[in-house]
JSON list of C-alpha atoms and ligand atoms in Angstrom, two decimals:
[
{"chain": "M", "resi": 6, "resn": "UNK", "atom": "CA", "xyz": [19.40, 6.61, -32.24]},
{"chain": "M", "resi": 7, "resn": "UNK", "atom": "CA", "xyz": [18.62, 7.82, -28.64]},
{"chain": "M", "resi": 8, "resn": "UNK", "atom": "CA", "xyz": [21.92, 8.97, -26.76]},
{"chain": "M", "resi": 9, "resn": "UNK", "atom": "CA", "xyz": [23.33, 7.43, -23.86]},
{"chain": "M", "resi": 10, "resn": "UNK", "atom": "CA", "xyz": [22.76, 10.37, -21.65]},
{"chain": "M", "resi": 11, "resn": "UNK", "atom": "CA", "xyz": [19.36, 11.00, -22.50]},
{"chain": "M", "resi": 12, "resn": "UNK", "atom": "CA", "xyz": [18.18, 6.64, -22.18]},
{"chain": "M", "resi": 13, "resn": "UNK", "atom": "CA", "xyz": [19.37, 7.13, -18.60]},
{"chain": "M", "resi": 14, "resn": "UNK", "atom": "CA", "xyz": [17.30, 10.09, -17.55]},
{"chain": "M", "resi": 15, "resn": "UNK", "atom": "CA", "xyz": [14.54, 8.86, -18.72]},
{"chain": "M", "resi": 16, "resn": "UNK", "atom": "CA", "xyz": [15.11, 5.44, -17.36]},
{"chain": "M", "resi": 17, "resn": "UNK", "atom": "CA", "xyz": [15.78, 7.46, -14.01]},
{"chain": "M", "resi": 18, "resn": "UNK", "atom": "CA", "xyz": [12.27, 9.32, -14.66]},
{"chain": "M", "resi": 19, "resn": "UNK", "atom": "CA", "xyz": [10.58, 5.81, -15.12]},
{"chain": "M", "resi": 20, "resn": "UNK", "atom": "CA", "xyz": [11.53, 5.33, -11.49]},
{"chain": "M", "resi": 21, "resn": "UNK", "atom": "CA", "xyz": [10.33, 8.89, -10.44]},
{"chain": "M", "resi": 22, "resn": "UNK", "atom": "CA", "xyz": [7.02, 8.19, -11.89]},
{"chain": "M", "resi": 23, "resn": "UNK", "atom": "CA", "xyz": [6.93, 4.63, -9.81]},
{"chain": "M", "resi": 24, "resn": "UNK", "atom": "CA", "xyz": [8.00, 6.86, -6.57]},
{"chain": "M", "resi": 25, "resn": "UNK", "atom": "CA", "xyz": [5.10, 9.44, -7.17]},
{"chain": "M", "resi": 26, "resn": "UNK", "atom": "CA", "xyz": [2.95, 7.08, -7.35]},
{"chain": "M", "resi": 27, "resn": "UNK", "atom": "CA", "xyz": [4.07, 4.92, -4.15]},
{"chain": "M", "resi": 28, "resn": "UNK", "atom": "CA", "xyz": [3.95, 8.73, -2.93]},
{"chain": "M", "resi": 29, "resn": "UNK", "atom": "CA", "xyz": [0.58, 8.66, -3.82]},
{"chain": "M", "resi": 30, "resn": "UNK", "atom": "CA", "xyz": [-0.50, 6.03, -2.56]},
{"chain": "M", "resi": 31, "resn": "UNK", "atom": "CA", "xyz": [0.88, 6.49, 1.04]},
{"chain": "M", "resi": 32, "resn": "UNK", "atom": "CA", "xyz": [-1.24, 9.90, 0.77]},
{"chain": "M", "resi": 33, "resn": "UNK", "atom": "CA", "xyz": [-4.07, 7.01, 0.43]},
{"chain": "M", "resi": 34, "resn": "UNK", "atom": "CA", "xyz": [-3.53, 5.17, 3.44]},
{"chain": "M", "resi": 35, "resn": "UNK", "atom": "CA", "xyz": [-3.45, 7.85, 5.30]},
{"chain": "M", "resi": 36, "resn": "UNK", "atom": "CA", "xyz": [-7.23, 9.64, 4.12]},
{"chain": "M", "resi": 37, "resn": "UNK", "atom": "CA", "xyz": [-8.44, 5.99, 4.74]},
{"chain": "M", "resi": 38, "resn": "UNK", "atom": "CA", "xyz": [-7.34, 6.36, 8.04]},
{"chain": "M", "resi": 39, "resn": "UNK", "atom": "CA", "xyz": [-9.35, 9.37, 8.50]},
{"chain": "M", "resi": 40, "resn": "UNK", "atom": "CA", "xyz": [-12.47, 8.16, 7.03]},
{"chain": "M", "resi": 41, "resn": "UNK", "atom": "CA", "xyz": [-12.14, 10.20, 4.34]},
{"chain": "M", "resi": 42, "resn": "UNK", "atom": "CA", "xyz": [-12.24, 7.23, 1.36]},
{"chain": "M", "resi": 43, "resn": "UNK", "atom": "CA", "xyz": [-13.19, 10.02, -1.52]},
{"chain": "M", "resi": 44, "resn": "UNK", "atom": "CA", "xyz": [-9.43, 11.71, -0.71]},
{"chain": "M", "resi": 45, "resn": "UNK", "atom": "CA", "xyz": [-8.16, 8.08, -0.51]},
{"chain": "M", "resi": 46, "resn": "UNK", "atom": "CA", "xyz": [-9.83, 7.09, -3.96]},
{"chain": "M", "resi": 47, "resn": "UNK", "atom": "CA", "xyz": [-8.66, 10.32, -5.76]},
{"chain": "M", "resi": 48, "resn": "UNK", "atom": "CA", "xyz": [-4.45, 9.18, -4.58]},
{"chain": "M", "resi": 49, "resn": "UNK", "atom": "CA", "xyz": [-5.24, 5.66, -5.57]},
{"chain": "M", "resi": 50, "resn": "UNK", "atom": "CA", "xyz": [-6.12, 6.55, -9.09]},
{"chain": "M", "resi": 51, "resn": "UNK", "atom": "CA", "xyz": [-3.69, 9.26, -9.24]},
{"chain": "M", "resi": 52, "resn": "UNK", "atom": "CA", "xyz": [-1.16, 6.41, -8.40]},
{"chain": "M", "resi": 53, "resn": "UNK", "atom": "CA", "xyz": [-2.72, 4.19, -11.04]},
{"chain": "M", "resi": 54, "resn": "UNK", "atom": "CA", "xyz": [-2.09, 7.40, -13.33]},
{"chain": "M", "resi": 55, "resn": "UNK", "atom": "CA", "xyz": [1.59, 7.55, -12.65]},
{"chain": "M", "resi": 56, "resn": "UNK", "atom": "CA", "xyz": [2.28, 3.70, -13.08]},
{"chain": "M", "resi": 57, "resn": "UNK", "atom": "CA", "xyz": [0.95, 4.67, -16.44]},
{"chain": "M", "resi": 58, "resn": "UNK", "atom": "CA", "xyz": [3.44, 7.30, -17.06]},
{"chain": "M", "resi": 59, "resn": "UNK", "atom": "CA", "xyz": [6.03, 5.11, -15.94]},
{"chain": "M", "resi": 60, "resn": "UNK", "atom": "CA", "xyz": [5.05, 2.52, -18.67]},
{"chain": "M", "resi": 61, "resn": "UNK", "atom": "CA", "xyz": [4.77, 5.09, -21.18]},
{"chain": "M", "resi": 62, "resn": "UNK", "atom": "CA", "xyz": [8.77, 5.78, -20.57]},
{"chain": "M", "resi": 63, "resn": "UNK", "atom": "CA", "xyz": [9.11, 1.98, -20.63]},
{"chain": "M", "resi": 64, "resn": "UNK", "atom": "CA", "xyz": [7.71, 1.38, -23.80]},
{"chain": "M", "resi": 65, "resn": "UNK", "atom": "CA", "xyz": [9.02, 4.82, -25.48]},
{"chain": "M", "resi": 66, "resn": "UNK", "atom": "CA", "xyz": [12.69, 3.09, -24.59]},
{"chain": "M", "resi": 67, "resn": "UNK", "atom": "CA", "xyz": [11.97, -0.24, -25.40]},
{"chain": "M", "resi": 68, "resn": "UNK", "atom": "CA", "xyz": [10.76, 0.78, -28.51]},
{"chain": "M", "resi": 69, "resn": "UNK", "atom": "CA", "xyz": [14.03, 2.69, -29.06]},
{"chain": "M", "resi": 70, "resn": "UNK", "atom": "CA", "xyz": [15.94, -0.82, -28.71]},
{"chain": "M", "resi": 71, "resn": "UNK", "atom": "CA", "xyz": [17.63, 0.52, -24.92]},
{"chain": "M", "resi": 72, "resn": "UNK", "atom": "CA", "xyz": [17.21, -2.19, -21.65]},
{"chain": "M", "resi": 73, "resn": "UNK", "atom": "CA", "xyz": [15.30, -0.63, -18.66]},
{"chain": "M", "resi": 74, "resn": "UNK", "atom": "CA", "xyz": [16.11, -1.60, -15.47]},
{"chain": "M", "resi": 75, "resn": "UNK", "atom": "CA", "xyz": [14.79, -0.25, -12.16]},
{"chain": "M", "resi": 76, "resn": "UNK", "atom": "CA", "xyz": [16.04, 0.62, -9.08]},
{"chain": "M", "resi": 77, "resn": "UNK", "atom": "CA", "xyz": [14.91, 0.86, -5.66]},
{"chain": "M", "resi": 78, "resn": "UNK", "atom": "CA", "xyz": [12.06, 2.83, -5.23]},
{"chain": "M", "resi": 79, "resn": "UNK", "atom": "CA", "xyz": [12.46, 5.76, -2.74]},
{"chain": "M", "resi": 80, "resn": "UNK", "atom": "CA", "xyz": [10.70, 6.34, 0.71]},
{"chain": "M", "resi": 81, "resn": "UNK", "atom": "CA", "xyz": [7.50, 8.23, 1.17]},
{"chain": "M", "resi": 82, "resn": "UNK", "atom": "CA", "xyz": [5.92, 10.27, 3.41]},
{"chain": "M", "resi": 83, "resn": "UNK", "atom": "CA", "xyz": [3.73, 9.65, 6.40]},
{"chain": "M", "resi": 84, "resn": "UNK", "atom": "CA", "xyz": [2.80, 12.35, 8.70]},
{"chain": "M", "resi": 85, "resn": "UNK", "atom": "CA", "xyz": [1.32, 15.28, 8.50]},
{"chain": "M", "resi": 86, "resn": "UNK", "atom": "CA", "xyz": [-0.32, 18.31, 10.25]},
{"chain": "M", "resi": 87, "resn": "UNK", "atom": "CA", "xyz": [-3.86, 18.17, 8.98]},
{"chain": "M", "resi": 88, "resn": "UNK", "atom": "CA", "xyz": [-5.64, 17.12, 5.92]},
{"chain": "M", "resi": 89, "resn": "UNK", "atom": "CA", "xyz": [-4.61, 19.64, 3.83]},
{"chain": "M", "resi": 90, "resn": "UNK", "atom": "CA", "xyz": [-0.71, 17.95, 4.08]},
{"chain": "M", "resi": 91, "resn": "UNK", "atom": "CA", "xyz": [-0.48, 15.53, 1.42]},
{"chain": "M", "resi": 92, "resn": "UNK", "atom": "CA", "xyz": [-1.81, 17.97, -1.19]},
{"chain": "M", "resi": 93, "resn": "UNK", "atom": "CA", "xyz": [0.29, 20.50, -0.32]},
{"chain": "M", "resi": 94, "resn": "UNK", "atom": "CA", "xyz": [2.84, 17.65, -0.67]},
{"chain": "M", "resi": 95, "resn": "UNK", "atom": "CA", "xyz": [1.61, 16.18, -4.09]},
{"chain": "M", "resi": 96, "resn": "UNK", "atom": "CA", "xyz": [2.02, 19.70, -5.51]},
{"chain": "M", "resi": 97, "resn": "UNK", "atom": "CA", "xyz": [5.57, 20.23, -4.26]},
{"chain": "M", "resi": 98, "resn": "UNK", "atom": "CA", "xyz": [6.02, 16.76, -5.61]},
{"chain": "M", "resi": 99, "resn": "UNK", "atom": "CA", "xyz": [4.73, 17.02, -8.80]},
{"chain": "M", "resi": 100, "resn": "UNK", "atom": "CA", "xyz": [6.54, 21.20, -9.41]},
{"chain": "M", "resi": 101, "resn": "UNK", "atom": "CA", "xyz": [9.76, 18.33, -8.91]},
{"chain": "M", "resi": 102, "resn": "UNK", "atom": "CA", "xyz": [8.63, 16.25, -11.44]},
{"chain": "M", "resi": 103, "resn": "UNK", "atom": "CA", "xyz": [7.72, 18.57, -13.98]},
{"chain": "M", "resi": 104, "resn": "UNK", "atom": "CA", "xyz": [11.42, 20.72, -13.42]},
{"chain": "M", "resi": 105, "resn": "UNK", "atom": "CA", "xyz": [12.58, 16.74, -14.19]},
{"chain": "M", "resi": 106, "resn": "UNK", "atom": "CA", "xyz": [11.14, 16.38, -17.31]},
{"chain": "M", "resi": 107, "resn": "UNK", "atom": "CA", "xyz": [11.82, 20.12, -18.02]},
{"chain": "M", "resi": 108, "resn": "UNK", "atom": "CA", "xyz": [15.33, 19.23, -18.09]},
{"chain": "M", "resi": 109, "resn": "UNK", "atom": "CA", "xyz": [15.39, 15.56, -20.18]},
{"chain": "M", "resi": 110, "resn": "UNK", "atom": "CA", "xyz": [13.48, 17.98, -22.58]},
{"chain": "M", "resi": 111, "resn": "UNK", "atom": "CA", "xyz": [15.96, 20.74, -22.50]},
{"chain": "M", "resi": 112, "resn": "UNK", "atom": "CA", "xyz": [19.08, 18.33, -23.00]},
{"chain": "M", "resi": 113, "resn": "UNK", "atom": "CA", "xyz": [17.42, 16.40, -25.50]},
{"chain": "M", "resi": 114, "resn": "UNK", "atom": "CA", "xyz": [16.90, 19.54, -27.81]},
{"chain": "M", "resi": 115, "resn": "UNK", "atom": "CA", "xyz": [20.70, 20.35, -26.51]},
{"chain": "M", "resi": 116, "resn": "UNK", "atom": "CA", "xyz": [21.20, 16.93, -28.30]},
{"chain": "M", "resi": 117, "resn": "UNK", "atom": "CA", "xyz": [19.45, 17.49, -31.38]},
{"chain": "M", "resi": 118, "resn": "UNK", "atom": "CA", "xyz": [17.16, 14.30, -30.35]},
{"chain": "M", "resi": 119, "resn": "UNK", "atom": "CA", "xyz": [13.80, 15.59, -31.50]},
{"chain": "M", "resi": 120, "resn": "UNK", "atom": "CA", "xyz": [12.13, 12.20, -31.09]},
{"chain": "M", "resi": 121, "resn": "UNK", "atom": "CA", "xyz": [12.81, 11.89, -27.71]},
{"chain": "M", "resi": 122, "resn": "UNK", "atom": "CA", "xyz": [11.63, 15.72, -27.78]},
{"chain": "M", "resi": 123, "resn": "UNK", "atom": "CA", "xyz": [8.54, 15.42, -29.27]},
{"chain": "M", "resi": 124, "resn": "UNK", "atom": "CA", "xyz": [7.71, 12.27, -26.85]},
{"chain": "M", "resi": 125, "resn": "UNK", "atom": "CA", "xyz": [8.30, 14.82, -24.14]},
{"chain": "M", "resi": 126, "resn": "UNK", "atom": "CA", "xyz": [5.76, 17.07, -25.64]},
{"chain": "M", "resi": 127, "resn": "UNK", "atom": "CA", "xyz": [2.56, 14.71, -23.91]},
{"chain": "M", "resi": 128, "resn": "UNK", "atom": "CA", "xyz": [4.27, 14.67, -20.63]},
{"chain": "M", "resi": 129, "resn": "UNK", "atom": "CA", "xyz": [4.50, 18.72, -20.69]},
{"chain": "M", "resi": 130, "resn": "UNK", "atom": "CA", "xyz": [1.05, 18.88, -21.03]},
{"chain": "M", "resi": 131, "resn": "UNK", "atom": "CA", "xyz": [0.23, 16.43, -18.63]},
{"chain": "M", "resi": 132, "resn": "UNK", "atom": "CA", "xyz": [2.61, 17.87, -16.08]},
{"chain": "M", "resi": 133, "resn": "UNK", "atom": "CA", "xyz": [0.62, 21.31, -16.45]},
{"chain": "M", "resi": 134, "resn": "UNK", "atom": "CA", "xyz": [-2.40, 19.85, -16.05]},
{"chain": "M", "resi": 135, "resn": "UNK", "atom": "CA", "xyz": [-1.80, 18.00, -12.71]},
{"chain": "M", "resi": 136, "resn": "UNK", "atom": "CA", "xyz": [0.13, 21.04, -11.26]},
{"chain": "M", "resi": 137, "resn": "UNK", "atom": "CA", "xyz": [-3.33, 22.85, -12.06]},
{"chain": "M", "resi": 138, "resn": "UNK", "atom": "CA", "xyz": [-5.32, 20.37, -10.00]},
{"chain": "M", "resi": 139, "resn": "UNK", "atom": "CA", "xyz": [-2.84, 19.80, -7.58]},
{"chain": "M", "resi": 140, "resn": "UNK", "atom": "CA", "xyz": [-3.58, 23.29, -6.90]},
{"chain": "M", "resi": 141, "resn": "UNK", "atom": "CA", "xyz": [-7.23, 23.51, -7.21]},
{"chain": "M", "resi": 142, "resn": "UNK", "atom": "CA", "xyz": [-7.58, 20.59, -4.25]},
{"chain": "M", "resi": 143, "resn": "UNK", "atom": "CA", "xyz": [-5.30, 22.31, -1.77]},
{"chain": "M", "resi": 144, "resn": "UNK", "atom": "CA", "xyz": [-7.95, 25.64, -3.05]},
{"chain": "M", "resi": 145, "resn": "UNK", "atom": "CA", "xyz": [-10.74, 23.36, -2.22]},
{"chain": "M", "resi": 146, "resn": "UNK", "atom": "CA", "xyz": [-9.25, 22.31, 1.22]},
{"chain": "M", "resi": 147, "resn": "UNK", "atom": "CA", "xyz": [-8.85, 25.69, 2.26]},
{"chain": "M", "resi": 148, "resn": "UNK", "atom": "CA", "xyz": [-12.43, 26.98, 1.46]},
{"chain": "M", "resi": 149, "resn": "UNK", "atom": "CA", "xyz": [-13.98, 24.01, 3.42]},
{"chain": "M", "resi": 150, "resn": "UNK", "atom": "CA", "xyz": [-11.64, 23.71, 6.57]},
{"chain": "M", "resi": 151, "resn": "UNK", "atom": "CA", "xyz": [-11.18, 20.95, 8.75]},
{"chain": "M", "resi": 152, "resn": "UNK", "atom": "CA", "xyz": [-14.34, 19.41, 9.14]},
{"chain": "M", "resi": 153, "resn": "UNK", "atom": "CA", "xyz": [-18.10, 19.37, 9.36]},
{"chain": "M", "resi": 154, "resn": "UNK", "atom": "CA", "xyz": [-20.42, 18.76, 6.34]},
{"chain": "M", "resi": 155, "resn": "UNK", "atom": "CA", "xyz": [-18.32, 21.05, 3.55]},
{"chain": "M", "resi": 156, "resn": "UNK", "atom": "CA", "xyz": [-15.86, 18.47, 4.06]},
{"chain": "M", "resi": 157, "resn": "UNK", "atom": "CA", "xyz": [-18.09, 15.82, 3.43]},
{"chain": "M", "resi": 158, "resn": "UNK", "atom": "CA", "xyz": [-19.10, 16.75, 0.45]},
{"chain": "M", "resi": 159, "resn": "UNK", "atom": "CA", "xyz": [-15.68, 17.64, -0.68]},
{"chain": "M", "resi": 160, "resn": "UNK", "atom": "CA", "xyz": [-15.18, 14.07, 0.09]},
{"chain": "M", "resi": 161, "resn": "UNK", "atom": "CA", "xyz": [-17.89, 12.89, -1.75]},
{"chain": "M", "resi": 162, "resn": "UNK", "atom": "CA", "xyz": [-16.78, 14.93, -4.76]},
{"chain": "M", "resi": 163, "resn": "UNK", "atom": "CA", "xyz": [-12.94, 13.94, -4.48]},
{"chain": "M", "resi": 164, "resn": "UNK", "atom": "CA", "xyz": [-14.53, 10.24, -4.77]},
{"chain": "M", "resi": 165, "resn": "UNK", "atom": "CA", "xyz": [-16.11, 10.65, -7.92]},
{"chain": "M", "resi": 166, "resn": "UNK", "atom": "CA", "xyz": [-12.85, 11.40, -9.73]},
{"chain": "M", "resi": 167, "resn": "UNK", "atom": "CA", "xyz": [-12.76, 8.67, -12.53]},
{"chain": "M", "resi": 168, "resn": "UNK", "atom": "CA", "xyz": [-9.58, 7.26, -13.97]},
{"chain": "F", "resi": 207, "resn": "LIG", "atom": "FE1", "xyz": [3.61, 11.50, -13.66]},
{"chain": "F", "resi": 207, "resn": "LIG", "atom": "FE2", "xyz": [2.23, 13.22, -11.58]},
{"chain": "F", "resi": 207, "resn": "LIG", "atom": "O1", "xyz": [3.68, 13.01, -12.71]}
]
């Protein structure tokens, strides 16, 4: 049986996963804006990826017999100084989102709840995995500046992420 502590930090991670990828998708609007689609292609799926993870929560606690609810979902943000912005953002965001399912982790071991635990275990990985790229497309964004045709084909490369 899944405590009452631990139902309600997940339920509040379901909404953190909805945010990121609102987050996300704001990051979109704004490489659209600069003609930079592959950029704006790589947020979109990367906020069709964290809808994902957000149902993955749902279903883990539905499963476990507990009633989800949401809340609002929180602001996001719109301007930056230059390109190279919203990934610095996303990987601030995401070094968040990891510490918050560092700690649902830690308290449900704290709790002896090793199902919820071992559910955790995907999202771990995961959370390694996007800090990693997070940080290889700010890497990226440094090596080919601000413009001109590196950038274009960084573009071009961005827009060939699938799923
Ligand atoms: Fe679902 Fe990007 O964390």
């Amino acid at each position: 049986m899944i405590k009452k502590e631990i139902a309600k930090m997940l339920n509040d991670q379901i909404n953190l996963e909805l945010h990121s990828g609102y987050l996300y998708l704001e990051f979109a609007n704004y490489y659209e804006e600069k003609s930079l689609s592959g950029f704006a292609h790589w947020f979109n799926a990367q906020a069709v990826e964290e809808y994902e993870h957000a149902m993955k929560i749902r279903e883990f606690l539905n499963d476990c017999g507990v009633r989800v609810t949401f809340s609002p979902i929180g602001d996001t943000i719109k301007e930056f100084d230059d390109i190279k912005g919203p990934l610095h953002e996303a990987l601030k965001h995401e070094q968040f989102v990891t510490k918050s399912i560092y700690k649902i982790y830690e308290k449900a071991l704290e709790l002896n709840d090793h199902l919820t635990a071992n559910f955790l275990q995907w999202f771990i990985e995961e959370q390694g995995e996007e800090e990693t790229t997070a940080q290889l497309n700010i890497d990226k964004a440094k090596l080919v500046g601000t413009g001109g045709p590196a950038l274009y084909m960084l573009d071009k490369e961005m827009g060939r992420r699938e799923g």
